[in-house]
Short mmCIF file of C-alpha atoms (C1' of nucleotides) in Angstrom, two decimals:
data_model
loop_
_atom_site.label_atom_id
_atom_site.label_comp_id
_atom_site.label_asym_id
_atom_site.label_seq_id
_atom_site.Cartn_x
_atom_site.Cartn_y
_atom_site.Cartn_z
CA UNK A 18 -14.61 368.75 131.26
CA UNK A 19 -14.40 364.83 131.46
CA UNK A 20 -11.14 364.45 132.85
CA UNK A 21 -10.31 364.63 136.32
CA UNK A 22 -6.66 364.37 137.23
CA UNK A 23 -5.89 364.75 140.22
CA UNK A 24 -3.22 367.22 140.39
CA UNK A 25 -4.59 369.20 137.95
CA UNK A 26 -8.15 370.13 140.20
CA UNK A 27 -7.20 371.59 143.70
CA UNK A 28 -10.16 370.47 145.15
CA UNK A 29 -11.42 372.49 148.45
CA UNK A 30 -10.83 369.35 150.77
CA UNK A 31 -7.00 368.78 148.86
CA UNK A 32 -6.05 372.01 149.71
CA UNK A 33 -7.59 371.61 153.49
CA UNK A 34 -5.93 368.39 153.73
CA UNK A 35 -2.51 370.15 152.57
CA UNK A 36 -2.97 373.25 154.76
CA UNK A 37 -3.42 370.50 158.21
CA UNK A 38 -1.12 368.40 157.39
CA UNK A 39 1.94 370.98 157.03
CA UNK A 40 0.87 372.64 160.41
CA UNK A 41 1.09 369.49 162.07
CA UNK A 42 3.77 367.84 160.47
CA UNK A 43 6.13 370.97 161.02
CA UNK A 44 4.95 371.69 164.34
CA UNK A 45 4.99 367.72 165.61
CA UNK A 46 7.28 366.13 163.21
CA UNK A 47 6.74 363.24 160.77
CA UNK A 48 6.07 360.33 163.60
CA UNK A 49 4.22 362.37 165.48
CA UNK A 50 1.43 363.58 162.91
CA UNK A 51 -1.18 361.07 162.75
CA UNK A 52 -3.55 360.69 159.85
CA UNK A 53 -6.25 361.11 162.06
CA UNK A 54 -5.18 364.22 163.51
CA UNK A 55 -4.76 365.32 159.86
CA UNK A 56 -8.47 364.48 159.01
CA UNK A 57 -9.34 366.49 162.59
CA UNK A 58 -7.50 369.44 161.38
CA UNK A 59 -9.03 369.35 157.94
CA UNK A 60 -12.17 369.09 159.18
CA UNK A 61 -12.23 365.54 156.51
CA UNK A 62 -12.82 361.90 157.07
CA UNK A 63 -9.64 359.85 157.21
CA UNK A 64 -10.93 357.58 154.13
CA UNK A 65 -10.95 360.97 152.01
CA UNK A 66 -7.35 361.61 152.92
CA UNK A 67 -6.49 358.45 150.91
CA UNK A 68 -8.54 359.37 148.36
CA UNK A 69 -6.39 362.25 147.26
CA UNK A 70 -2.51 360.74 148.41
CA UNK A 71 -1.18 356.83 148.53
CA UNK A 72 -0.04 357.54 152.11
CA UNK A 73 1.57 359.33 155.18
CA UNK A 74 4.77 359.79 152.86
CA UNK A 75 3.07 360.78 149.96
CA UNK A 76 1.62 363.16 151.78
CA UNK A 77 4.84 364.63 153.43
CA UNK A 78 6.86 364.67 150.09
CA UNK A 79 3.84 366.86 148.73
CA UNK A 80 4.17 369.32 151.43
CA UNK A 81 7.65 369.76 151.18
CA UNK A 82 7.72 370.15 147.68
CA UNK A 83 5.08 373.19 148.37
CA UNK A 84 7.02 374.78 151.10
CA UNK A 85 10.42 374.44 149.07
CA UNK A 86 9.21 376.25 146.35
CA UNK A 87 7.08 379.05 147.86
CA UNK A 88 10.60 379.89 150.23
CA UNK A 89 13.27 379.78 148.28
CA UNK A 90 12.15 382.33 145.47
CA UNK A 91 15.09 384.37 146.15
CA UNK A 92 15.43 387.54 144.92
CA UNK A 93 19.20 388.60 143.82
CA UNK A 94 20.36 391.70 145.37
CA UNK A 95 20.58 395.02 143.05
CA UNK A 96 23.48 394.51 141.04
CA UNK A 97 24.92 398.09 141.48
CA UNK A 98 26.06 397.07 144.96
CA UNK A 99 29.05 396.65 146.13
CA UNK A 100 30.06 393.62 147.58
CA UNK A 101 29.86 394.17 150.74
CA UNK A 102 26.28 395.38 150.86
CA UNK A 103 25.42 392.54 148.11
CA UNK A 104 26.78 390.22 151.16
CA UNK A 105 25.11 391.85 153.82
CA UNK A 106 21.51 391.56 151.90
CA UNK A 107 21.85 387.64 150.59
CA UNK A 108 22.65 386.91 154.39
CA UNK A 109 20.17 388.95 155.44
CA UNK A 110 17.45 387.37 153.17
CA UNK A 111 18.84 383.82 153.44
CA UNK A 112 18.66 384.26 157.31
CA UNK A 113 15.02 386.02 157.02
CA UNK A 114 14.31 382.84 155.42
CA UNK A 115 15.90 379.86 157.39
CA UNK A 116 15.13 381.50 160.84
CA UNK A 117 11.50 380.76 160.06
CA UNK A 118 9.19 378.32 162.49
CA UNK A 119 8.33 377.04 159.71
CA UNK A 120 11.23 376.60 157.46
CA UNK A 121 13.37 375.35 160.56
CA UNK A 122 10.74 373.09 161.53
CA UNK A 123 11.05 371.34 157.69
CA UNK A 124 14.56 371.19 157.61
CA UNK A 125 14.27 369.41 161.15
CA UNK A 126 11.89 366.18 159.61
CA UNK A 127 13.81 366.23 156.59
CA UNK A 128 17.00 365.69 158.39
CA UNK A 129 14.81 363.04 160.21
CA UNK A 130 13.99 361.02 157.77
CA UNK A 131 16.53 361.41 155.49
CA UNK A 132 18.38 358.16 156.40
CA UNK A 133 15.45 356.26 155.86
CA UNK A 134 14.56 358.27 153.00
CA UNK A 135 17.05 359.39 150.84
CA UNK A 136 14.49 360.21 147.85
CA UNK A 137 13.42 362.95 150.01
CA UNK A 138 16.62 364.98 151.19
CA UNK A 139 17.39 365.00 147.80
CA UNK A 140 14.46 366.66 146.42
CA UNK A 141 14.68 369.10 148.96
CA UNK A 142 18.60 369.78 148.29
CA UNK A 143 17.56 370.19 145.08
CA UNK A 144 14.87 372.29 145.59
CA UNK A 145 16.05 374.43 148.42
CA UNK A 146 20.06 374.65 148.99
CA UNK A 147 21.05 374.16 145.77
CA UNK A 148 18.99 377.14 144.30
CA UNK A 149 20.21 379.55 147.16
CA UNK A 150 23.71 378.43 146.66
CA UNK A 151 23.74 378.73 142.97
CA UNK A 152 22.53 382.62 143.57
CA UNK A 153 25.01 383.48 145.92
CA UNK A 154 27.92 382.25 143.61
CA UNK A 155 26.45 383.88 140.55
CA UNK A 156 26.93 387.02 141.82
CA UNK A 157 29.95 386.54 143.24
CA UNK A 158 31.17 385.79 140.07
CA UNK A 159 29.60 388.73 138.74
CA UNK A 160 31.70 390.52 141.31
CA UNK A 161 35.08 388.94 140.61
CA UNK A 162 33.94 390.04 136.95
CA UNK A 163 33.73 393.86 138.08
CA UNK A 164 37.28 393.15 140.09
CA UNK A 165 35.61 393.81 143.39
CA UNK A 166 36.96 390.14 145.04
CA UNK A 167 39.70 388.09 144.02
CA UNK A 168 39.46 385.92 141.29
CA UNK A 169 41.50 383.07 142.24
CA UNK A 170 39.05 381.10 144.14
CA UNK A 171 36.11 379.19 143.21
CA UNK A 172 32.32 381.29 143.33
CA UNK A 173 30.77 378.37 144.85
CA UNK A 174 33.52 377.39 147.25
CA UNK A 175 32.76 381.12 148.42
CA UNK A 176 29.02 380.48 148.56
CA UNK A 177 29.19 377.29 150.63
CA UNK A 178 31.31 378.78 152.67
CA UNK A 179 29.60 382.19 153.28
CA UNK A 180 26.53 380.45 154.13
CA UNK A 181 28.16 377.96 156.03
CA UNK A 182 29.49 380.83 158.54
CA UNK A 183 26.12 382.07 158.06
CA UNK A 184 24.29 378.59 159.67
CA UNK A 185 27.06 378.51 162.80
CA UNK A 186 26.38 379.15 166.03
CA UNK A 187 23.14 381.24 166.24
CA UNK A 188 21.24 379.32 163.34
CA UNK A 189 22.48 376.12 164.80
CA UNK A 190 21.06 377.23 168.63
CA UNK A 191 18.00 378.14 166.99
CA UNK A 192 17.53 374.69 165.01
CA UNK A 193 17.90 373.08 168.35
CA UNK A 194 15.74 375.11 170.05
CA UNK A 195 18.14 376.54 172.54
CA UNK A 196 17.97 380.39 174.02
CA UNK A 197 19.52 382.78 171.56
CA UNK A 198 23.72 383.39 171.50
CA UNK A 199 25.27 385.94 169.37
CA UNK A 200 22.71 388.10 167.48
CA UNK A 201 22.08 387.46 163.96
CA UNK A 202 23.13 390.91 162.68
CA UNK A 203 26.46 390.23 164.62
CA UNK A 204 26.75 386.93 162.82
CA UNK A 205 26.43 388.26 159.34
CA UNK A 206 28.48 391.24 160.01
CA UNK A 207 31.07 388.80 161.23
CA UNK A 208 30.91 386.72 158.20
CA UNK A 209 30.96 389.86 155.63
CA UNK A 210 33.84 391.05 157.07
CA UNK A 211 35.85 387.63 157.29
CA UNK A 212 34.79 387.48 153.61
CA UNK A 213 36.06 391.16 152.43
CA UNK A 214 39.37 391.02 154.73
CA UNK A 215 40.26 387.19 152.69
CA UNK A 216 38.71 388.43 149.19
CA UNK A 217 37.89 391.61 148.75
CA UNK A 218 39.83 394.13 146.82
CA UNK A 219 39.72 397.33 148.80
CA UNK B 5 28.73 346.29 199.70
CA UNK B 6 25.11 347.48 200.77
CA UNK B 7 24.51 349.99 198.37
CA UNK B 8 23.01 349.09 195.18
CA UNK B 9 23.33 352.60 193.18
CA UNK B 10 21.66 352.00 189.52
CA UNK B 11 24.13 354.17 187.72
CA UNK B 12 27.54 352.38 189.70
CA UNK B 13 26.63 348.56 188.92
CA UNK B 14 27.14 348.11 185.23
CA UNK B 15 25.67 345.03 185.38
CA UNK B 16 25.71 342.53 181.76
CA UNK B 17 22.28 343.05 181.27
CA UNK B 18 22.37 347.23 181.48
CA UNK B 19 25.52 347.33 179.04
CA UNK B 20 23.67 345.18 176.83
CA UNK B 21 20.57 347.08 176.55
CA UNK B 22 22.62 350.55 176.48
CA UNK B 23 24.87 348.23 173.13
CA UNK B 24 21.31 347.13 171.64
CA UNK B 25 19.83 350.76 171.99
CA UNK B 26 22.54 352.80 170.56
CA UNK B 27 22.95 350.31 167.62
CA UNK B 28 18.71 350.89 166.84
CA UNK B 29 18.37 354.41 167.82
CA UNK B 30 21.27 355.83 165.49
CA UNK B 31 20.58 352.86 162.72
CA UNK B 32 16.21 353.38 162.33
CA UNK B 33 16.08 357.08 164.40
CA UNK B 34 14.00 357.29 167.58
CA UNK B 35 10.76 356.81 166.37
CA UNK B 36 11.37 353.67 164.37
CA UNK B 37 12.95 351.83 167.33
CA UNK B 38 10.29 350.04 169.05
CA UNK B 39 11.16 348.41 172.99
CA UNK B 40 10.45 345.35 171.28
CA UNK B 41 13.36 345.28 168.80
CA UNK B 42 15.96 346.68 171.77
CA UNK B 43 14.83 344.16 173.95
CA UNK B 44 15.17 341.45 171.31
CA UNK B 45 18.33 343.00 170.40
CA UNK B 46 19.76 342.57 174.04
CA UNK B 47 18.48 339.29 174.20
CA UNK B 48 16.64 340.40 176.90
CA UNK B 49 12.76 340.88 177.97
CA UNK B 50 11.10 344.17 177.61
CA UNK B 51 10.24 345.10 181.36
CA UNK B 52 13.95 344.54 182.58
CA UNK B 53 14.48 347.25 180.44
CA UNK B 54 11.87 349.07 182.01
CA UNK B 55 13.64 347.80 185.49
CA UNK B 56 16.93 349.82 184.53
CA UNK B 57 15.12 352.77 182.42
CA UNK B 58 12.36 354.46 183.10
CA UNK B 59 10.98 354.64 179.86
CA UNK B 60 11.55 355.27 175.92
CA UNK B 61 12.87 359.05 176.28
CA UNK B 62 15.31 358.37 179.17
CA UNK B 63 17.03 355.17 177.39
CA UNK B 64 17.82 357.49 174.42
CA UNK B 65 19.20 360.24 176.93
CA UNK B 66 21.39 358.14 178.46
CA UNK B 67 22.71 356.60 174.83
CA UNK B 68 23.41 360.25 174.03
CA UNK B 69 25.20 361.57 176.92
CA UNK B 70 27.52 357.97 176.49
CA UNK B 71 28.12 358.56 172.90
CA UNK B 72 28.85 362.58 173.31
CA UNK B 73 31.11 361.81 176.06
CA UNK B 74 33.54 359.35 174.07
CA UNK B 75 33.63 361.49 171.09
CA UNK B 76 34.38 364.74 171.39
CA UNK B 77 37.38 364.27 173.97
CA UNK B 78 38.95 366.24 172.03
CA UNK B 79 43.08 366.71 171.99
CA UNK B 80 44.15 369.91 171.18
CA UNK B 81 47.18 370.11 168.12
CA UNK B 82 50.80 370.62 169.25
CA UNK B 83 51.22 374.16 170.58
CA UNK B 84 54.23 374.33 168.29
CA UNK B 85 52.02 374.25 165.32
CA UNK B 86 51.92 377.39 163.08
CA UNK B 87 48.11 378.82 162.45
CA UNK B 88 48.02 377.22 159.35
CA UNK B 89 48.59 374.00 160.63
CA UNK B 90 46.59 374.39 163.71
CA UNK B 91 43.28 374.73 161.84
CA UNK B 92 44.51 371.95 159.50
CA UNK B 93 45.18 369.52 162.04
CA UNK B 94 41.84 370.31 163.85
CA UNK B 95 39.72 370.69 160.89
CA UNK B 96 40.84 366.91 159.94
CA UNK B 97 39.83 365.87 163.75
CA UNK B 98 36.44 367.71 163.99
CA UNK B 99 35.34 366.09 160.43
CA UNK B 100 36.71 362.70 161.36
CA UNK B 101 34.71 363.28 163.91
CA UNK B 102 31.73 364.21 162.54
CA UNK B 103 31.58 362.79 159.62
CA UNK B 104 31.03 359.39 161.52
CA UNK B 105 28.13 357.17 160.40
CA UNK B 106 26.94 357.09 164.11
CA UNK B 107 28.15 360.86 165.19
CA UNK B 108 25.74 361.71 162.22
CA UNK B 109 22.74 359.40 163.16
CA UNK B 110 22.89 360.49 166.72
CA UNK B 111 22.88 363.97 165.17
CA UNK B 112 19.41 363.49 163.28
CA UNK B 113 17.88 362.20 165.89
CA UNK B 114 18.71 365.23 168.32
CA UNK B 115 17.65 368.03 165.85
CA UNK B 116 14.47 365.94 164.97
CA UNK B 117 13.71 365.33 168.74
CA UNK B 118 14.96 368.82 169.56
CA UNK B 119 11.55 370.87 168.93
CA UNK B 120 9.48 368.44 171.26
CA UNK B 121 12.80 367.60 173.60
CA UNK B 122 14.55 370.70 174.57
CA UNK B 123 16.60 369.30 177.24
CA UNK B 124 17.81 366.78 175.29
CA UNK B 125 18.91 369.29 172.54
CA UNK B 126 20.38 371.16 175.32
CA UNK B 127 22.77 368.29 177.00
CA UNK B 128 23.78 367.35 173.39
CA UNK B 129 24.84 370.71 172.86
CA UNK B 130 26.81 371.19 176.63
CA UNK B 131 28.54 368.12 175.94
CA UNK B 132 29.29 367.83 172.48
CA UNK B 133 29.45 371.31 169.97
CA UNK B 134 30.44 373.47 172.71
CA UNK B 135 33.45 371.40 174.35
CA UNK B 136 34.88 371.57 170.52
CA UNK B 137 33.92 375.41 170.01
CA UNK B 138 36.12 376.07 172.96
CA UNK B 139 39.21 373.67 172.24
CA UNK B 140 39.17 375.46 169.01
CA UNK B 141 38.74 379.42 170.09
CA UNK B 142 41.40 378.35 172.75
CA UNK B 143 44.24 377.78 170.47
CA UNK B 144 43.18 380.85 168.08
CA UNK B 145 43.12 383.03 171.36
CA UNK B 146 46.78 381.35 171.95
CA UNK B 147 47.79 381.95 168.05
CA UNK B 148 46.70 386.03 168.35
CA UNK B 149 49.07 385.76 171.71
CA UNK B 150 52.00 384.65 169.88
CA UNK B 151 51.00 387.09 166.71
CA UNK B 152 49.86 384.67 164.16
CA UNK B 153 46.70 385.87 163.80
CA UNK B 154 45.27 389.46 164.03
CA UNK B 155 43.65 390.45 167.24
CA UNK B 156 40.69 393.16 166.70
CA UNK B 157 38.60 389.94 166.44
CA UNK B 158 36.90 387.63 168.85
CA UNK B 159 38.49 384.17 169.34
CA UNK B 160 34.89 382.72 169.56
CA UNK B 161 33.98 384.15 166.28
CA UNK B 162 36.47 382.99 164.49
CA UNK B 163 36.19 379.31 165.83
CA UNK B 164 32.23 379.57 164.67
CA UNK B 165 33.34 380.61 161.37
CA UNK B 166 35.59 377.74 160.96
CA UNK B 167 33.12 375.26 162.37
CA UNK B 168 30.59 376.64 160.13
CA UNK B 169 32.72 376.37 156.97
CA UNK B 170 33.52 372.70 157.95
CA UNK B 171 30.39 372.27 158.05
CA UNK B 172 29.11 373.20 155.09
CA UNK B 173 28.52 371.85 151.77
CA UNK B 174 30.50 368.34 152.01
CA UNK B 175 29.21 367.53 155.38
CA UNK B 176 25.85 368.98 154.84
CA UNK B 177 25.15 366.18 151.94
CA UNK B 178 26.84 363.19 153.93
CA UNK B 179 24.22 364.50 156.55
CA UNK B 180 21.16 364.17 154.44
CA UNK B 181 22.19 361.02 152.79
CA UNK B 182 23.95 362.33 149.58
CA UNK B 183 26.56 361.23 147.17
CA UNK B 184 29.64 363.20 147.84
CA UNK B 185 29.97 366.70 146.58
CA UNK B 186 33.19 367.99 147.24
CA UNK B 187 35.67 365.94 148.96
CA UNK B 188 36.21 366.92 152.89
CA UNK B 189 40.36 367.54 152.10
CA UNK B 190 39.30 370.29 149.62
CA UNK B 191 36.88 371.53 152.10
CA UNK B 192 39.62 371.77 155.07
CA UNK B 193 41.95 373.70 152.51
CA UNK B 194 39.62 376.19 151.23
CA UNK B 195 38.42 376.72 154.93
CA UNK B 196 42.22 377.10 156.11
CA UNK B 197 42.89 379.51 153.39
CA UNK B 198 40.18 381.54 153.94
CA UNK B 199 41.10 382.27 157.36
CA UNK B 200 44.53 382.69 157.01
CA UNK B 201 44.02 385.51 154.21
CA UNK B 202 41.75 386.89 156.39
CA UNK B 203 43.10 387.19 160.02
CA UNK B 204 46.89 385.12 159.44
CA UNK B 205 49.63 387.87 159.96
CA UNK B 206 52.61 386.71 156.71
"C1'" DG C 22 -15.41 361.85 146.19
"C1'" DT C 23 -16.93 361.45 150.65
"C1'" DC C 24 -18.46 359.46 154.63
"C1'" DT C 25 -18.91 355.87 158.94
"C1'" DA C 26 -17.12 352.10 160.93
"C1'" DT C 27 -13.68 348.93 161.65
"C1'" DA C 28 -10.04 345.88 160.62
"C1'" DG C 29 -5.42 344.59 161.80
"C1'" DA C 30 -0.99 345.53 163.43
"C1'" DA C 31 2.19 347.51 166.55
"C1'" DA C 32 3.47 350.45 170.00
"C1'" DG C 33 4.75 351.69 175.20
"C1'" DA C 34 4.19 350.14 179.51
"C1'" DT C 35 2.97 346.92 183.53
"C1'" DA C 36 1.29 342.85 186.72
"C1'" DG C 37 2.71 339.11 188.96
"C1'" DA C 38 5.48 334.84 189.43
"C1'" DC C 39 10.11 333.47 190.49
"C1'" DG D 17 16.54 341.60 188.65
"C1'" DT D 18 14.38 338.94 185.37
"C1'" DC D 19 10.98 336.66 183.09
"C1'" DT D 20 6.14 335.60 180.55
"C1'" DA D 21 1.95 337.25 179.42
"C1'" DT D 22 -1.03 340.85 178.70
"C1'" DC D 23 -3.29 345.45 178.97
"C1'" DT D 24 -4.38 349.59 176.68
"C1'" DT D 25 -3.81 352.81 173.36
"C1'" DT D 26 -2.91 354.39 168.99
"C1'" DC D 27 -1.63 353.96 164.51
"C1'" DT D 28 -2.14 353.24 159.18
"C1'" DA D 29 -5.14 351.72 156.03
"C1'" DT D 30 -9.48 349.92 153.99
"C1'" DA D 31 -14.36 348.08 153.14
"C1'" DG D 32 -18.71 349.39 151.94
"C1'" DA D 33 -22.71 352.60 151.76
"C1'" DC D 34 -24.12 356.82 149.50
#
DNA sequence: GTCTATAGAAAGATAGAC
DNA sequence: GTCTATCTTTCTATAGAC
């Protein structure tokens, strides 16, 4: 009852602060969110925005940290499928995911500031990527286990590469806000098959 | 003799504000490059710059279209080449390429100016990604001609694909600012080998 | 913790002389 | 075209009352 730290209470205002701030930071960018339009949006005095964070950054790195975790809880596919459908639903879900506004706009400031804060790409590598990667290749390995793909090739080079076909052309369009190219169902059907013709066993 | 065109006369003073600009822009990003420092860095006062540009936004365009334009004049691989050593040969160029300490600074600051800067997004796109895209589906398209690859699949796909696997992983962390994962000759030869098991006709 | 009010610095852009 | 000097706005951050 006597202590008060400060994670550990999510205060009404903390959370109001948190909601503005990652609806203006991913829909202006880093630079472009001021603290005051932060306050405005929070419907909070400025002074009471430092109360709860050190600064602008602190504040960023918490939202990130939020948004990382709430999207990459990634379900694995059933495990009775076959690989091409366990293929087809990763990219589908990983797409699903990385096609959002919102996740899009996140990876866009991160890439931003990333040269001038390296603390921060890493955490979200490490939160985000990393955990989406390591999923894909488990299963692949799970499916070079069952003799359904070749086994003499690394799971995770197949992962990075899979969802490296998987971030080409349309993802890329849509990161830079350009009009739509080749569908996204044609993409992952695309990479699927260039997968199955190289390593699958049928 | 008359004609005083802005964009003909490279005058000492223009190149030195376009050398100052480039150097800030991909070094601190867009929004941590004040008119101050380029002017300081040109050895040169603020509202000359504002006498050959008409503002922030237009100085970076024309930085961008300059660096875009030098680097991806892109020569295509001997036509003798087999597949294998096509993709090889341009897999090496495109990452040289991208994997640039400015090619990937001027890349950061288009996706993170690309949600409030369309155009921008747009001419970096036109003049850079899809010039390589095509040098690349060209010689698969050339490759299928001569039988080296199988044909019941689209040229363009297949050069997104590669692109996309080049992209991945190892360029992905040099991107956001990390230490190396896997090293960019592995990369190239799981990328190559993928392809070729896939679509490569021996 | 929360507010009002403001400090203090820095930005983009321009006026006017030469 | 080029400069010096300055305007105007906006930003992050804080002091001090409650």
């Amino acid at each position: 009852m006597t202590m008060t730290r400060t994670r550990s209470k999510p205060s009404a205002k903390r959370e109001a602060i948190l909601d503005a701030a990652q609806r203006l930071f991913l829909v202006e960018g880093y630079a472009a969110t001021s603290m005051d339009a932060v306050a405005a949006g929070a419907e909070v005095s400025k002074a009471t925005i430092y109360a709860h964070f050190e600064g602008k950054d602190q504040l960023f790195a918490a939202i990130m940290h939020r948004r990382c975790e709430a999207s990459f809880a990634f379900a694995s596919p059933d495990e009775s499928f076959d690989a091409e459908r366990t293929f087809t639903t990763y990219a589908e879900r990983l797409l699903g995911l990385l096609m959002t506004p919102d996740a899009m706009a996140l990876y866009r400031v991160v890439v931003a500031e990333s040269a001038r804060t390296p603390e921060l790409a890493q955490a979200f590598y490490e939160t985000g990527p990393i955990r989406g990667k390591a999923a894909i290749a488990a299963s692949v390995a799970c499916l070079q286990a069952r003799g359904e793909l070749a086994t003499d090739i690394d799971p995770l080079v197949i992962a990075d590469q899979f969802i490296g076909m998987l971030r080409a052309e349309t993802y890329h369009r849509a990161l830079l806000g350009l009009p739509e190219g080749r569908s996204v169902a044609k993409t992952i059907a695309a990479a699927v098959q260039t997968l199955m013709r190289a390593y699958g066993k049928r």
